[in-house]
Coordinates of C-alpha atoms and ligand atoms in Angstrom, one line a residue:
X25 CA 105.1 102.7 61.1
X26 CA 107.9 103.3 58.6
X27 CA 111.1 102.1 59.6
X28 CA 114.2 104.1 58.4
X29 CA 117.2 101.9 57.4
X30 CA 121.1 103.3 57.8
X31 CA 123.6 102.3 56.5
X32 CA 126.9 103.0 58.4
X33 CA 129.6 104.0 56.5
X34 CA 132.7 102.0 58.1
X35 CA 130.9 100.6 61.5
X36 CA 134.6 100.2 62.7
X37 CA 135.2 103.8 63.3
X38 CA 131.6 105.0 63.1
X39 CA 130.9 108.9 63.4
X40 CA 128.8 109.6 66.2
X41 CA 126.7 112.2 63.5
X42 CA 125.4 108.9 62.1
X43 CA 123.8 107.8 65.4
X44 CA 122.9 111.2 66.6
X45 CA 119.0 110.4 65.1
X46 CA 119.2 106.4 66.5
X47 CA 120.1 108.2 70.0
X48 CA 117.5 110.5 70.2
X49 CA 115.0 107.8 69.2
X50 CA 115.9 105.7 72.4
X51 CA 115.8 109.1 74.4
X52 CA 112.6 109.8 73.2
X53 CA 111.5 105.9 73.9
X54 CA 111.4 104.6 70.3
X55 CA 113.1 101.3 69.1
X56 CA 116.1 101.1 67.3
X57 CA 118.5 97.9 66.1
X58 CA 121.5 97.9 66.2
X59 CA 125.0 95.8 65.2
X60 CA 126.8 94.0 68.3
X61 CA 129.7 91.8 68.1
X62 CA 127.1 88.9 68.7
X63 CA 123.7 89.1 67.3
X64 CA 121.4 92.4 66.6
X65 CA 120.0 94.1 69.6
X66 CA 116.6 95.5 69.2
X67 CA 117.3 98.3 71.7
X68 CA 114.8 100.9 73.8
X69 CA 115.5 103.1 76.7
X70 CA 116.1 100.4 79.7
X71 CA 114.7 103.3 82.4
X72 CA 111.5 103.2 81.0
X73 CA 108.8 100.8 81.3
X74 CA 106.3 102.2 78.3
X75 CA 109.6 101.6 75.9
X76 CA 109.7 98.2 77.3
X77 CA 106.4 97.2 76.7
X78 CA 106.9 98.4 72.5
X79 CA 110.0 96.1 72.8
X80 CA 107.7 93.0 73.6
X81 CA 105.1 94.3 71.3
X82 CA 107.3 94.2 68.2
X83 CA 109.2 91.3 69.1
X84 CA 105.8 89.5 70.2
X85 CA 107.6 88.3 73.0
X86 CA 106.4 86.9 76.2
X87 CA 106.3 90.1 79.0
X88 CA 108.0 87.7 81.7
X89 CA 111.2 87.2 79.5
X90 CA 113.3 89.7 80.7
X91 CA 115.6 92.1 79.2
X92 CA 119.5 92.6 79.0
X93 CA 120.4 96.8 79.9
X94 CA 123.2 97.6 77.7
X95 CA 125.5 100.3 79.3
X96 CA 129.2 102.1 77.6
X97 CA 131.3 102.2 80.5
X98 CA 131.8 100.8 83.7
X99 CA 130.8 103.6 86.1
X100 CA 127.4 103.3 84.5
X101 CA 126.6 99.5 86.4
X102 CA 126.7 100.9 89.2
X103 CA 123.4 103.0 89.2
X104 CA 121.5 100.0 87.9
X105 CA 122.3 97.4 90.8
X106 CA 121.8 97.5 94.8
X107 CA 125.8 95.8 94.7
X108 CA 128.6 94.1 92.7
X109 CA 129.6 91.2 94.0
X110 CA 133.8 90.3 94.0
X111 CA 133.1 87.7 91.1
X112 CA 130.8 90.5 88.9
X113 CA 133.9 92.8 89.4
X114 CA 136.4 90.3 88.0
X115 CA 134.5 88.9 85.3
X116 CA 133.7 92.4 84.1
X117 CA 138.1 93.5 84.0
X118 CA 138.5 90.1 82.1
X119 CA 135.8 90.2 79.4
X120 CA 133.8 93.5 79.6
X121 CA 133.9 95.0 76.9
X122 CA 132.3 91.8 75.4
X123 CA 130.2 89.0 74.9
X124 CA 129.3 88.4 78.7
X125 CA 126.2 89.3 80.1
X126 CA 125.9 89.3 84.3
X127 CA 122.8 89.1 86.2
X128 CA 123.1 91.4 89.5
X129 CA 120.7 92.3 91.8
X130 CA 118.7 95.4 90.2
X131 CA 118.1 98.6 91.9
X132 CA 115.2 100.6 92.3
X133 CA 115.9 102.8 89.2
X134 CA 115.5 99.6 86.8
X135 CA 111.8 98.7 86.2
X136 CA 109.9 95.6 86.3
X137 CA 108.9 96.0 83.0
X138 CA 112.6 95.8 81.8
X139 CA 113.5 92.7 84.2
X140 CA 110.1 91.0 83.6
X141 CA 109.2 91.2 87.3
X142 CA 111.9 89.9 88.6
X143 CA 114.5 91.4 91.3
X144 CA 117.7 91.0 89.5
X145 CA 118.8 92.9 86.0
X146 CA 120.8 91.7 83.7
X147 CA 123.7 93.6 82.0
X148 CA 126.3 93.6 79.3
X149 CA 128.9 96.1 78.0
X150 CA 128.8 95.3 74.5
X151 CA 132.4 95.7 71.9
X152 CA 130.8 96.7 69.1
X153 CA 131.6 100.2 68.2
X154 CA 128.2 101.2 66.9
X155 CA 126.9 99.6 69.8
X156 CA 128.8 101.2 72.0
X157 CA 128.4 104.7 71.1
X158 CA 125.2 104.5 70.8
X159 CA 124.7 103.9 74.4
X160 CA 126.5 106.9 75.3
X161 CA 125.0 109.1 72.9
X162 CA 121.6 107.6 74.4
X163 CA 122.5 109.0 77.7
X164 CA 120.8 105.8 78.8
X165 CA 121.1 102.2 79.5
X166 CA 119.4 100.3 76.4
X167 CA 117.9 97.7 76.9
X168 CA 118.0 95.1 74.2
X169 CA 116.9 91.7 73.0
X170 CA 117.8 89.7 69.9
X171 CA 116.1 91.9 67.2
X172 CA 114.2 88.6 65.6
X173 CA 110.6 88.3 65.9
X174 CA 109.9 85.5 68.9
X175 CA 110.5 82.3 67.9
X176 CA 113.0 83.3 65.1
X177 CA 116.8 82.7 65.1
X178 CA 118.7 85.5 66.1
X179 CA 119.7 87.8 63.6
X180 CA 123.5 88.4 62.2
X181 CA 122.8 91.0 59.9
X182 CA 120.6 94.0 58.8
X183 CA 118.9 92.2 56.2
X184 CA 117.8 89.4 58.7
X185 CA 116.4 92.1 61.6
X186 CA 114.4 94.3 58.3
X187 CA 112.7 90.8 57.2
X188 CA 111.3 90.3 61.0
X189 CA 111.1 94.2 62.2
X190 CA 110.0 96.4 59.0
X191 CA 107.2 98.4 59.7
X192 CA 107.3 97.4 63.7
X193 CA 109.9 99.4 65.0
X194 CA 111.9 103.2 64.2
X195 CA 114.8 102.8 62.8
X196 CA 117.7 99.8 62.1
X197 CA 121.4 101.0 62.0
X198 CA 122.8 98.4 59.5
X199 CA 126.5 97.7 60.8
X200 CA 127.9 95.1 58.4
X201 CA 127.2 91.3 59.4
X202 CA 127.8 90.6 63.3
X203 CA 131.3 89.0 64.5
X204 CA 130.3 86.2 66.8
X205 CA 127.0 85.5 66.0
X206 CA 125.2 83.8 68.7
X207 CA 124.1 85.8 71.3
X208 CA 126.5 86.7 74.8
X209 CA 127.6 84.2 77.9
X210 CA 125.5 84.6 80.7
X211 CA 126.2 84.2 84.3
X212 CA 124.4 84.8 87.2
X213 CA 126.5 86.3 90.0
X214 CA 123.8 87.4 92.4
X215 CA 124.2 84.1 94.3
X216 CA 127.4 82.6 96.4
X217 CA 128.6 80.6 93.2
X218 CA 128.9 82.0 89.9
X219 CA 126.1 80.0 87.6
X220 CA 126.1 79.8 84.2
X221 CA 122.8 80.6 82.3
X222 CA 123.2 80.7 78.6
X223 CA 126.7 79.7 77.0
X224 CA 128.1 82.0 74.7
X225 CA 131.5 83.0 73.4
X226 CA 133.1 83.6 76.7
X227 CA 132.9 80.0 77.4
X228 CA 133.1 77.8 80.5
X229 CA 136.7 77.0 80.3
X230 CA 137.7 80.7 80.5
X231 CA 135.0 81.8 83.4
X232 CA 136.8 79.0 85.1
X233 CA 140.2 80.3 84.7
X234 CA 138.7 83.8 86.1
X235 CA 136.8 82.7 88.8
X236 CA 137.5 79.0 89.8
X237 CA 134.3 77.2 90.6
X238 CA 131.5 77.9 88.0
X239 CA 128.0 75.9 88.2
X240 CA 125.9 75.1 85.1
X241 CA 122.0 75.9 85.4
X242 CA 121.2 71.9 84.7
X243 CA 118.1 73.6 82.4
X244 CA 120.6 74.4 79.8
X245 CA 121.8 71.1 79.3
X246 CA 118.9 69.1 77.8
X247 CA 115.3 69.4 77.3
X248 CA 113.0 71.1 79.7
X249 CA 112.3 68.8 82.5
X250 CA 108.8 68.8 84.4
X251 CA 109.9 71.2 88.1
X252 CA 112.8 72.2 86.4
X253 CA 112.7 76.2 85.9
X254 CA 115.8 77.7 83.4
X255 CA 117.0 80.5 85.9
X256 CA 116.9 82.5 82.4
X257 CA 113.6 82.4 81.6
X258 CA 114.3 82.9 77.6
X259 CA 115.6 80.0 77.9
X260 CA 112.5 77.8 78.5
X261 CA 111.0 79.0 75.2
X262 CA 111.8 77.2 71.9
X263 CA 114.0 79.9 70.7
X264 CA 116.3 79.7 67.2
X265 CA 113.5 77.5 65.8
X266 CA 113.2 77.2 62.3
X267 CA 109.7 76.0 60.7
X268 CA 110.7 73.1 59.5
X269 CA 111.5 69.9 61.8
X270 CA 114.6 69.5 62.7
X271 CA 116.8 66.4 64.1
X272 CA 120.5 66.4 65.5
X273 CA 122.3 63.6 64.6
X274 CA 125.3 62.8 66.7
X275 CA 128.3 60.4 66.4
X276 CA 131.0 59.3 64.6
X277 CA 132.0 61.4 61.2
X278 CA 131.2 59.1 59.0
X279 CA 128.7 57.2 60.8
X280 CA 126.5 60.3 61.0
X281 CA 127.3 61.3 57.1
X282 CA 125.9 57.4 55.9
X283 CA 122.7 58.1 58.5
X284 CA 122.1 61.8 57.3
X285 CA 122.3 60.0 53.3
X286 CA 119.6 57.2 54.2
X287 CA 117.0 59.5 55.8
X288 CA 117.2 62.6 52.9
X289 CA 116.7 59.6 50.7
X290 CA 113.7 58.4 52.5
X291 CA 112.5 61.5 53.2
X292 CA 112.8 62.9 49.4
X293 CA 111.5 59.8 47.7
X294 CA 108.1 60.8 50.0
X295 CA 108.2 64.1 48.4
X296 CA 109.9 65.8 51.4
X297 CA 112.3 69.2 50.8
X298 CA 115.1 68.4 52.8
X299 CA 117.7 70.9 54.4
X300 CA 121.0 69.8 55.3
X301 CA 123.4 71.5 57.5
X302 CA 126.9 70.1 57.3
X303 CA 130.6 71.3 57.3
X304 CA 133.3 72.3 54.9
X305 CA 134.8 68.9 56.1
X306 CA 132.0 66.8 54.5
X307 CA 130.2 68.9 51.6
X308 CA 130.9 66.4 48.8
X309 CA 129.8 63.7 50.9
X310 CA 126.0 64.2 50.6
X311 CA 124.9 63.5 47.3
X312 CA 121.1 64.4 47.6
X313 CA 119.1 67.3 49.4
X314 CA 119.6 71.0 50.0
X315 CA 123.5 71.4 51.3
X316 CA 124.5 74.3 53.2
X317 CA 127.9 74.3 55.0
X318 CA 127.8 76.3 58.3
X319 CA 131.6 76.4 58.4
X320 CA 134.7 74.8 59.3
X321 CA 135.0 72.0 61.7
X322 CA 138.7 72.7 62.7
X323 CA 137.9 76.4 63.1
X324 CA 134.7 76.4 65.5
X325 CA 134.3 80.1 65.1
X326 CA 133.1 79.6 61.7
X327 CA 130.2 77.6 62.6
X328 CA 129.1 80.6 65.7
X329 CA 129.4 82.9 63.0
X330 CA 127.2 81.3 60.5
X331 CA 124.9 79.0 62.2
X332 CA 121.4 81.2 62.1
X333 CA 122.1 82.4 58.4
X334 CA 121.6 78.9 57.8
X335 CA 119.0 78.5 59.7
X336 CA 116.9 81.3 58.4
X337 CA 117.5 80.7 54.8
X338 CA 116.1 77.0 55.5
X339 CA 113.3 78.7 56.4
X340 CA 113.4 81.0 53.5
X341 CA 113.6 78.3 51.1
X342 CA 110.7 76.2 53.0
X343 CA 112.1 73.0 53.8
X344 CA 110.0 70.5 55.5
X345 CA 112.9 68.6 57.3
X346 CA 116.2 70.0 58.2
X347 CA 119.4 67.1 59.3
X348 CA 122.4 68.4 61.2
X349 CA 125.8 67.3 62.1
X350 CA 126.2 67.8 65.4
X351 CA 129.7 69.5 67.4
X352 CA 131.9 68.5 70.2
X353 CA 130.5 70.8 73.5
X354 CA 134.0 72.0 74.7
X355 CA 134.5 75.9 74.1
X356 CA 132.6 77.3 71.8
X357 CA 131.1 74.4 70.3
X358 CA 128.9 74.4 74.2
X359 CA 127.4 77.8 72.5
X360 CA 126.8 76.3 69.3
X361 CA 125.3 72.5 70.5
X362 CA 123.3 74.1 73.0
X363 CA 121.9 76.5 69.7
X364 CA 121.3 73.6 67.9
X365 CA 120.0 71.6 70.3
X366 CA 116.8 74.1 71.2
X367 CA 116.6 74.7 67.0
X368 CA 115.7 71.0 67.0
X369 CA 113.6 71.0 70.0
X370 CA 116.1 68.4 71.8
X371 CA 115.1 66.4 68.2
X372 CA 118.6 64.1 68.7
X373 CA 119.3 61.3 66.3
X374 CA 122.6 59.2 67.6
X375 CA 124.0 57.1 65.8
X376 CA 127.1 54.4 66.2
Ligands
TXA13 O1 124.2 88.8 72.9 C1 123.2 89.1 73.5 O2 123.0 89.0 74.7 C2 122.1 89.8 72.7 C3 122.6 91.2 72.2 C4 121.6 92.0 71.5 O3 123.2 91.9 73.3 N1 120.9 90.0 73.4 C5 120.1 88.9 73.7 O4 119.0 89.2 74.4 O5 120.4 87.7 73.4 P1 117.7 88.2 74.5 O6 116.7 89.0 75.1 O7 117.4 87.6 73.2 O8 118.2 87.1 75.5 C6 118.3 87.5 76.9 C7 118.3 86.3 77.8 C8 117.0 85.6 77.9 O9 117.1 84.2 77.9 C9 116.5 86.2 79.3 O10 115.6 85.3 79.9 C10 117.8 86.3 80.0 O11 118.7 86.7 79.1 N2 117.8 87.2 81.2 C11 117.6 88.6 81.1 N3 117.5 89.1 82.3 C12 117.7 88.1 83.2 C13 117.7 88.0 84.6 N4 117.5 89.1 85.4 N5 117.9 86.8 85.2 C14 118.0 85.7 84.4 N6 118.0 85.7 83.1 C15 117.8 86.9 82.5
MG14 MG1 116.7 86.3 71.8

């Protein structure tokens, strides 16, 4: 399959004659990426199973990992769920359009094949302009997934979704590099209590402010424990991984920095390729190995935004062994440990 590449012009006020082609792709059931304001959707019509299906085939992605249905506007939730609970209805004035994802319980419009079997869907109102007019020009919910190949980080711009999806899928709108990048909040308000599935940039602290009392799927917290199902079943797969072996090390500043130094040493004098992923803070404090800053510590937004780039040019420069600082877990930096943490496989070095 060839797979055409636009380029959108100014993706802030895009002109809906540059998506008319992606739109009637996803009408007519092909895939198309797209830019959101977190990662790259790979997107398909959400109404229809057999559009589904090429979704998991090009992502190579498990069948019982379900998908999120993108919609434009609010009136369009309603045909896609059997109701919307008080809490769904808050959360979605506060942050809708945005980087929260809700999981409702689905109606009998939404396939199986989008929900991977099970009885509630999943659904987000993306910011993103091309994102957004894209769904309404579709006519459809679109149903979308990171658009990385299984296994890979997410991607955070055009470039990263054409190395994984050329020649698997239609077409790729390329919309600039994302905002956010890592992928949208989830909660799960088809139960009593709001839960918390996958922490994003709507973090904990604000769905508390919105709704009061919050619960935290204990699966997102640390490695996956024998019994112990994630409620969001992406989660149980060792997503953002890069090839190389990765190990978090926590702790003090400069504790972590002298522990980072003695194993790139080791590691190097055994003919190793080291990666290491630091911050703005320390650059000049690691004198050996492959240093890439993924931002600034005092401005955690910084580090969202560019924590798979670093991951996937690791991978594109082959290291055998990647070292990373690791992040305080209070607003954002939740999003970004609990990122790093499934990178590394729960890999955790502390150190005093
Ligand atoms: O930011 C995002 O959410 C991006 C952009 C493209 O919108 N999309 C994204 O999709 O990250 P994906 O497929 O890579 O991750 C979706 C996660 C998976 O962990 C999946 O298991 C979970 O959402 N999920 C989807 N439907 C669910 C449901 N009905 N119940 C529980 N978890 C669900
Ligand atoms: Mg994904």
């Amino acid at each position: 399959m060839t797979t055409k590449l636009i380029h959108i012009a100014n993706p802030a006020s895009v002109q809906d004659q540059e998506l008319f082609g992606a739109a009637q792709i996803i009408r007519e059931g092909g895939l198309v990426a797209f830019p959101t304001e977190t990662v790259y959707g790979l997107g398909a019509n959400a109404l229809d199973e057999e559009a589904a299906r090429k979704i998991y085939a090009a992502k190579g992605r498990p069948s019982d990992n379900p998908l999120i249905a993108h919609i434009s506007s609010y009136k369009e939730l309603e045909p896609l769920v059997e109701r919307i609970p008080e809490t769904g209805r808050k959360l979605a004035e506060c942050y809708w359009p945005g980087p929260l994802t809700m999981v409702f319980p689905k109606s009998g419009i939404v396939p199986y094949g989008t929900t991977g079997g099970l009885d509630t869907v999943a659904v987000r109102m993306p910011s993103d302009p091309v994102a957004s007019r894209l769904i309404a020009l579709a006519g459809v919910p679109v149903a979308a997934p990171s658009a990385n190949l299984s296994g890979r980080p997410s991607p955070t711009t055009a470039r990263h979704v054409w190395q994984d999806m050329n020649g698997r899928i239609d077409m790729i709108l390329d919309g600039g590099a994302v905002g956010i990048g890592v992928e949208s909040t989830i909660v799960d308000v088809s139960g009593e209590v709001p839960t918390l599935l996958r922490p994003g940039a709507i973090t904990v602290e604000m769905l508390h402010e919105t709704v009061g009392r919050i619960e935290i799927d204990p699966a997102i917290q640390g490695p996956p424990a024998e019994g112990l199902r994630p409620k969001a079943p992406g989660m149980k797969y060792r997503h953002y991984a890069p090839r190389a072996e990765m190990t978090l090390v926590e702790g003090e500043g400069s504790a972590v920095v002298a522990a980072i130094n003695r194993l790139v040493r080791k590691d190097e004098a055994q003919g190793r390729k080291v990666g290491i992923i630091c911050t703005d803070e320390t650059r000049d404090q690691y004198p050996q190995g492959l240093l890439r800053s993924v931002g600034i510590r005092a401005q955690e937004e910084t580090i969202a935004h560019n924590l798979f780039a670093v991951l996937r040019e690791f991978d594109d420069l082959a290291v055998d062994v990647i070292y990373s600082e690791s992040f305080s877990q209070d607003h954002l930096g939740r999003a970004v440990m609990n990122r790093l943490m499934k990178a590394a496989g729960y890999k955790c070095l502390k150190v005093l």
